[in-house]
mmCIF file of C-alpha atoms in Angstrom:
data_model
loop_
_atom_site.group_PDB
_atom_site.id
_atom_site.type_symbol
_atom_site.label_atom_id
_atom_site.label_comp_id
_atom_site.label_asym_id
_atom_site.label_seq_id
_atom_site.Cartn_x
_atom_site.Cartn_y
_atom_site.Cartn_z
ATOM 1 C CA UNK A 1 -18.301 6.012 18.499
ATOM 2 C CA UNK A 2 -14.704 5.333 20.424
ATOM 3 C CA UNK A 3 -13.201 2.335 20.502
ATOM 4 C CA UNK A 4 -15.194 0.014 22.865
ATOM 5 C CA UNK A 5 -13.738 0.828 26.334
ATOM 6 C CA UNK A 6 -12.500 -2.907 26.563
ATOM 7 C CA UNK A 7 -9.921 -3.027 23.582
ATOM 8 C CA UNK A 8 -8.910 0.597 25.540
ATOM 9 C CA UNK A 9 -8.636 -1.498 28.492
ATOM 10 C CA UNK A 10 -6.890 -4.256 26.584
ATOM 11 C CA UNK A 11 -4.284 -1.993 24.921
ATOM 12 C CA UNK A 12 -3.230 -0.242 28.342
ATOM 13 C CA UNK A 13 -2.889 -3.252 30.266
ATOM 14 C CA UNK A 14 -0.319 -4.521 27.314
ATOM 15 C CA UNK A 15 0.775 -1.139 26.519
ATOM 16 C CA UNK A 16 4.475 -1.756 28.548
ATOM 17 C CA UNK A 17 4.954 -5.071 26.159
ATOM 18 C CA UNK A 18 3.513 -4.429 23.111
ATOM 19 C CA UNK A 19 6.287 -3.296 20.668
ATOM 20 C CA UNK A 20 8.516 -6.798 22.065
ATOM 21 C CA UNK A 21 5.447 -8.914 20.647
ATOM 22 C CA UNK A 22 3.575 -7.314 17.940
ATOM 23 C CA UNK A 23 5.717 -7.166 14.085
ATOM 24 C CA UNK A 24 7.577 -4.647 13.080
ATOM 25 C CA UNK A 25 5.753 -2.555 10.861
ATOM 26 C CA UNK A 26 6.003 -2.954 6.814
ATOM 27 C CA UNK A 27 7.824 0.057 6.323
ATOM 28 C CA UNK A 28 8.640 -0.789 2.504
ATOM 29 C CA UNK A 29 4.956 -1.130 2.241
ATOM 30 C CA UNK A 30 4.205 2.161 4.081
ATOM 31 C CA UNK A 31 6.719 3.879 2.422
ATOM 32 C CA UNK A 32 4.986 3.132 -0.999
ATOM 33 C CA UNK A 33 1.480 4.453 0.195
ATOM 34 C CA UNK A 34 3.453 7.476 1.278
ATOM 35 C CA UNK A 35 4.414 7.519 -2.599
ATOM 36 C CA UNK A 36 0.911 7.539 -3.867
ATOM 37 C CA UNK A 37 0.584 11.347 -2.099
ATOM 38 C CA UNK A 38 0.426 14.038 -4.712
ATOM 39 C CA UNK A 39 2.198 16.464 -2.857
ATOM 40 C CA UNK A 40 5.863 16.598 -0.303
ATOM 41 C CA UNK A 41 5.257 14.634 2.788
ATOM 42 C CA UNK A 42 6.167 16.879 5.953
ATOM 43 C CA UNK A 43 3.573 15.728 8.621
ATOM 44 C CA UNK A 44 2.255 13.080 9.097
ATOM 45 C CA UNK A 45 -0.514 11.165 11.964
ATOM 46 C CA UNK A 46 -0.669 7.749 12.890
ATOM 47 C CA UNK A 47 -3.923 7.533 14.346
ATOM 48 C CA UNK A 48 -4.834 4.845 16.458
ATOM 49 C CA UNK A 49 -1.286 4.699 16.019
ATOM 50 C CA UNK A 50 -0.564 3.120 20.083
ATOM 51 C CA UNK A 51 3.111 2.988 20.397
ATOM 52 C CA UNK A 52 3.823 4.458 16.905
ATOM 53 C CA UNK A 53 5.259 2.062 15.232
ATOM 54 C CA UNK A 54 3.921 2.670 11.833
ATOM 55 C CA UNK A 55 5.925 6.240 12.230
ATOM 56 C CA UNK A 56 8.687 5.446 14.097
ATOM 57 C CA UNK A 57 9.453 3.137 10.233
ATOM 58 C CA UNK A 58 8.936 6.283 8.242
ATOM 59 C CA UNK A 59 11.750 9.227 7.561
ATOM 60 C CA UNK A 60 9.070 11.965 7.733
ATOM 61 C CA UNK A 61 10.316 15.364 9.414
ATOM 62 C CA UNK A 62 7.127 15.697 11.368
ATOM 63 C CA UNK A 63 4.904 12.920 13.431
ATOM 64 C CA UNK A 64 1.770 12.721 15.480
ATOM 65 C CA UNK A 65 0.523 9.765 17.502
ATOM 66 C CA UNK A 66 -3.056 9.932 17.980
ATOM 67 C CA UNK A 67 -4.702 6.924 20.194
ATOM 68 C CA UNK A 68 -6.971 6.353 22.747
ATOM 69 C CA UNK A 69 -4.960 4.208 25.554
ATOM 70 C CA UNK A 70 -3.208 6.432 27.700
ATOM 71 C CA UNK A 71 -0.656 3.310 27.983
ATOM 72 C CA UNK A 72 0.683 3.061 24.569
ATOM 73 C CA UNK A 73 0.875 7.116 24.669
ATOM 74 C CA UNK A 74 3.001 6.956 27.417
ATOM 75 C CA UNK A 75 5.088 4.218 25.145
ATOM 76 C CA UNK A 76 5.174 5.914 22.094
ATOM 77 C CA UNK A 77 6.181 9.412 24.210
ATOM 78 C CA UNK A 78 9.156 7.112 25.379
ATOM 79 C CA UNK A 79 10.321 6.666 22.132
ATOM 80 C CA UNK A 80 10.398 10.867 21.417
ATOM 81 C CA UNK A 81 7.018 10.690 19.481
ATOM 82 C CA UNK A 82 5.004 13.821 19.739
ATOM 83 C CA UNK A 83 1.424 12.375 21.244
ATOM 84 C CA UNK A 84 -2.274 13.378 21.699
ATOM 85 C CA UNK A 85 -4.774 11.418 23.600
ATOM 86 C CA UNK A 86 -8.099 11.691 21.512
ATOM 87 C CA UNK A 87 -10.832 9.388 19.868
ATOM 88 C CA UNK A 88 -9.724 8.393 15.670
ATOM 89 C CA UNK A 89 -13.618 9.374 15.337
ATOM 90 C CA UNK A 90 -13.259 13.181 16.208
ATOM 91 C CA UNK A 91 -9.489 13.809 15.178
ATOM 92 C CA UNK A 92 -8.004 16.458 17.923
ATOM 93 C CA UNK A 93 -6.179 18.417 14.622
ATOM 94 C CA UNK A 94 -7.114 21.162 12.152
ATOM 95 C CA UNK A 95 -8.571 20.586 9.411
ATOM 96 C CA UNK A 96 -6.181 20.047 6.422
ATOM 97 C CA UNK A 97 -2.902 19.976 9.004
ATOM 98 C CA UNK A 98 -1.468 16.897 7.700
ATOM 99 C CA UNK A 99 0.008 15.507 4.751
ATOM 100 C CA UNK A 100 -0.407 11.626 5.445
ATOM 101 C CA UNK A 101 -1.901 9.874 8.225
ATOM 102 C CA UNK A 102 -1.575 6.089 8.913
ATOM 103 C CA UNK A 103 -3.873 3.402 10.354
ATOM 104 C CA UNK A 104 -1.979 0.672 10.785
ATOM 105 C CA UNK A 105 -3.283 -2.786 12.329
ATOM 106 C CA UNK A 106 -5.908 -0.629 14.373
ATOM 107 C CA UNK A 107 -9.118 0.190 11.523
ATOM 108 C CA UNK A 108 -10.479 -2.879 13.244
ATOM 109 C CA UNK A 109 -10.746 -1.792 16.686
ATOM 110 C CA UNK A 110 -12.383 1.456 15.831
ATOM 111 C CA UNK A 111 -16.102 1.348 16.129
ATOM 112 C CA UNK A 112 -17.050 3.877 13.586
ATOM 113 C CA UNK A 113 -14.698 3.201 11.106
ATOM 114 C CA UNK A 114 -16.865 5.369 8.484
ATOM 115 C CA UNK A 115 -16.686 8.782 11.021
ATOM 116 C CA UNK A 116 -12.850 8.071 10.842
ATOM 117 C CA UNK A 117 -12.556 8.359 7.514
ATOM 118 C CA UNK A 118 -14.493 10.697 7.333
ATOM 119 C CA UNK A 119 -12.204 12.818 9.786
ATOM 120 C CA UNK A 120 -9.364 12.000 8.030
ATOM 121 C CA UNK A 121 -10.122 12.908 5.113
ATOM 122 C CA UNK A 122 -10.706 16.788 6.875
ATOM 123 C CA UNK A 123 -7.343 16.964 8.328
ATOM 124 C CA UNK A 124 -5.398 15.802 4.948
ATOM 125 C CA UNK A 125 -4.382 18.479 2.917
ATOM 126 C CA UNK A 126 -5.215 18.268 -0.363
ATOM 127 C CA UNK A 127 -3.307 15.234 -2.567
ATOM 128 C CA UNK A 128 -2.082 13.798 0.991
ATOM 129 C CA UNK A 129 -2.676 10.202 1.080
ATOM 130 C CA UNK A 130 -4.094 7.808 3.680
ATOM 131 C CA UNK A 131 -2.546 4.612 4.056
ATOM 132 C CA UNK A 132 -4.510 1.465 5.859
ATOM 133 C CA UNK A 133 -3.005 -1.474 6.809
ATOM 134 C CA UNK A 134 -5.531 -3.886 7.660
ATOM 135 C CA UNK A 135 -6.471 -7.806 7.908
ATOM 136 C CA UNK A 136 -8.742 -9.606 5.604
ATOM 137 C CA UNK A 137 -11.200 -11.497 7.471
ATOM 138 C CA UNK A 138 -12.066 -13.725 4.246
ATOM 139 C CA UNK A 139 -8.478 -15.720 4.730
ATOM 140 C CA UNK A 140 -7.736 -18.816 6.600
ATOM 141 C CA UNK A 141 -5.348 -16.707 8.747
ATOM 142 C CA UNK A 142 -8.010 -13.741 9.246
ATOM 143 C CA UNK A 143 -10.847 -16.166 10.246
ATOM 144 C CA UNK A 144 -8.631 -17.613 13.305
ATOM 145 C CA UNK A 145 -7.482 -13.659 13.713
ATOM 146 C CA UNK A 146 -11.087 -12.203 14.308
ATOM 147 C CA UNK A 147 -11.822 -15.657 16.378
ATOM 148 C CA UNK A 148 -8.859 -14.518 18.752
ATOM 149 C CA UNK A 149 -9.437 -11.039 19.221
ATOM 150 C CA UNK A 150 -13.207 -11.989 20.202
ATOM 151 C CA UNK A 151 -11.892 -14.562 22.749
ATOM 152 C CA UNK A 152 -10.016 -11.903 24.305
ATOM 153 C CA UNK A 153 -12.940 -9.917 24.750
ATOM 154 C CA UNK A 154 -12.313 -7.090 21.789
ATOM 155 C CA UNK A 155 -15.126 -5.574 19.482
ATOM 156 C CA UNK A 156 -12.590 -6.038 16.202
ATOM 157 C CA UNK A 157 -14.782 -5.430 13.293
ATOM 158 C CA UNK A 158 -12.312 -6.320 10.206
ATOM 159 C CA UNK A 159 -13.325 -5.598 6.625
ATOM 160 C CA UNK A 160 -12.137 -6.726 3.363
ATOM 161 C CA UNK A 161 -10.075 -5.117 1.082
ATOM 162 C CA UNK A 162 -13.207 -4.327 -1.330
ATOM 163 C CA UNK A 163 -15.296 -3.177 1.565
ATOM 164 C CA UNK A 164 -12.537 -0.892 2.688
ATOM 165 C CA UNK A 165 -12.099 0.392 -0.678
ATOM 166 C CA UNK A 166 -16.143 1.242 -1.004
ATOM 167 C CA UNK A 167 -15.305 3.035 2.929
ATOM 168 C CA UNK A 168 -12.703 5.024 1.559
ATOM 169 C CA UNK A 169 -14.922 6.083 -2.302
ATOM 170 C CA UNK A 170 -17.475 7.188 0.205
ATOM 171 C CA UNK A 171 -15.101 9.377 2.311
ATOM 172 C CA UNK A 172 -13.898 10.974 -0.630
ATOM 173 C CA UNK A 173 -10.381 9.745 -1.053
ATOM 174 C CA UNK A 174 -9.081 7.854 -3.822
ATOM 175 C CA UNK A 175 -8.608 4.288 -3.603
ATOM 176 C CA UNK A 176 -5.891 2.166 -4.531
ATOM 177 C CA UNK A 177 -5.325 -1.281 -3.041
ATOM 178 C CA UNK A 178 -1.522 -1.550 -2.650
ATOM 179 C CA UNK A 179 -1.351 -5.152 -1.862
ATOM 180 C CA UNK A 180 -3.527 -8.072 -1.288
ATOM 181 C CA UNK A 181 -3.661 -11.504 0.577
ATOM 182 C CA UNK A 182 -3.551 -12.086 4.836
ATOM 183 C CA UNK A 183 -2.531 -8.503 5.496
ATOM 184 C CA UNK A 184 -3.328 -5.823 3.034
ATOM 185 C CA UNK A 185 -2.861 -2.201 2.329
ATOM 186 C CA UNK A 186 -4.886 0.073 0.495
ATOM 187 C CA UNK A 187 -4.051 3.616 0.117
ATOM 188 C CA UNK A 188 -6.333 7.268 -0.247
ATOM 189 C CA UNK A 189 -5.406 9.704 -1.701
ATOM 190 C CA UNK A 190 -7.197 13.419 -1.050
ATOM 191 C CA UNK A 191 -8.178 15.144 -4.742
ATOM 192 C CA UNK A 192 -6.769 18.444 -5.474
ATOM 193 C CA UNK A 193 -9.697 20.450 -6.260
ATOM 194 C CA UNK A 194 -9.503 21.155 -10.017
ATOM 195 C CA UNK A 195 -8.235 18.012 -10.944
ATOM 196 C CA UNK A 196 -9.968 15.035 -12.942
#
């Protein structure tokens, strides 16, 4: 399942705006799930990435904005980010073409969060490393969060960190939460086959 054509609709209507109100991306905290990879980082995706922010923080030689809204392509092409239009659910790249990939503030919007996951875990190669950055809907803040995105008409579906670490066992990629609290990050990492 895409994202529900009304957070599309939502992100290219704000698409023009959205990097002068939305943070600036954690790169310390990105940088440090980059760290948990097992092998060099060359490419990386940011999928559901909109304007790529989450990459345009990193020092990686190679990035990939993957996202739905044909508006925050068009942003994230402004800013000299190479860009493909295509659903997080059926990733538009070959299997093990990447060496990280980055959700960042978007795992909510997604509809089958599982399928992407799943497809991420395909296109990593092997010890590349996943990085979410995500929202816990069990905090004060996160509550009020979900509330909000409702009221504006979005299908967010947040999870906790534990859920999202079960999400990422399941897809086969190793779990470590990075950090906890409002706004989390938990990182998976792709086994090396031969390895405990």
């Amino acid at each position: 399942m895409t994202p529900t054509d009304g957070d599309i609709g939502h992100f290219d209507r704000i698409a023009r705006f959205y990097d002068s109100f939305s943070p600036e991306s954690d790169s310390d905290v990105l940088r440090e799930g980059l760290e948990q990879a097992e092998r060099p980082i060359e490419r990386i995706a940011d999928v559901a990435g909109g304007t790529g922010r989450a990459v345009r923080s990193l020092d990686v030689n190679e990035e990939v904005v993957i996202d739905a809204s044909a508006g925050m392509l068009a942003q994230a092409h402004g800013h000299g980010l190479a860009c493909v239009r295509g659903d997080a659910t059926r990733l538009p790249l070959t299997s093990e073409s990447v060496d990280a990939a980055v959700i960042s503030d978007a795992l909510h919007h997604i509809g089958d969060p599982d399928a992407t996951l799943a497809e991420v875990e395909r296109i990593l190669r092997p010890g590349g490393v996943l990085i979410v950055r995500e929202y816990n809907p069990a905090t004060v803040r996160g509550w009020f969060l979900v509330r909000g995105e409702h009221l504006l008409g979005m299908d967010s579906t947040f999870v906790t960190p534990e859920a999202l670490v079960r999400k990422l066992d399941a897809a086969n990629l190793v779990p470590r939460v990075r950090n906890r609290g409002f706004d989390y990050t938990v990182a998976g990492v792709k086994p090396t086959p031969g390895t405990p």
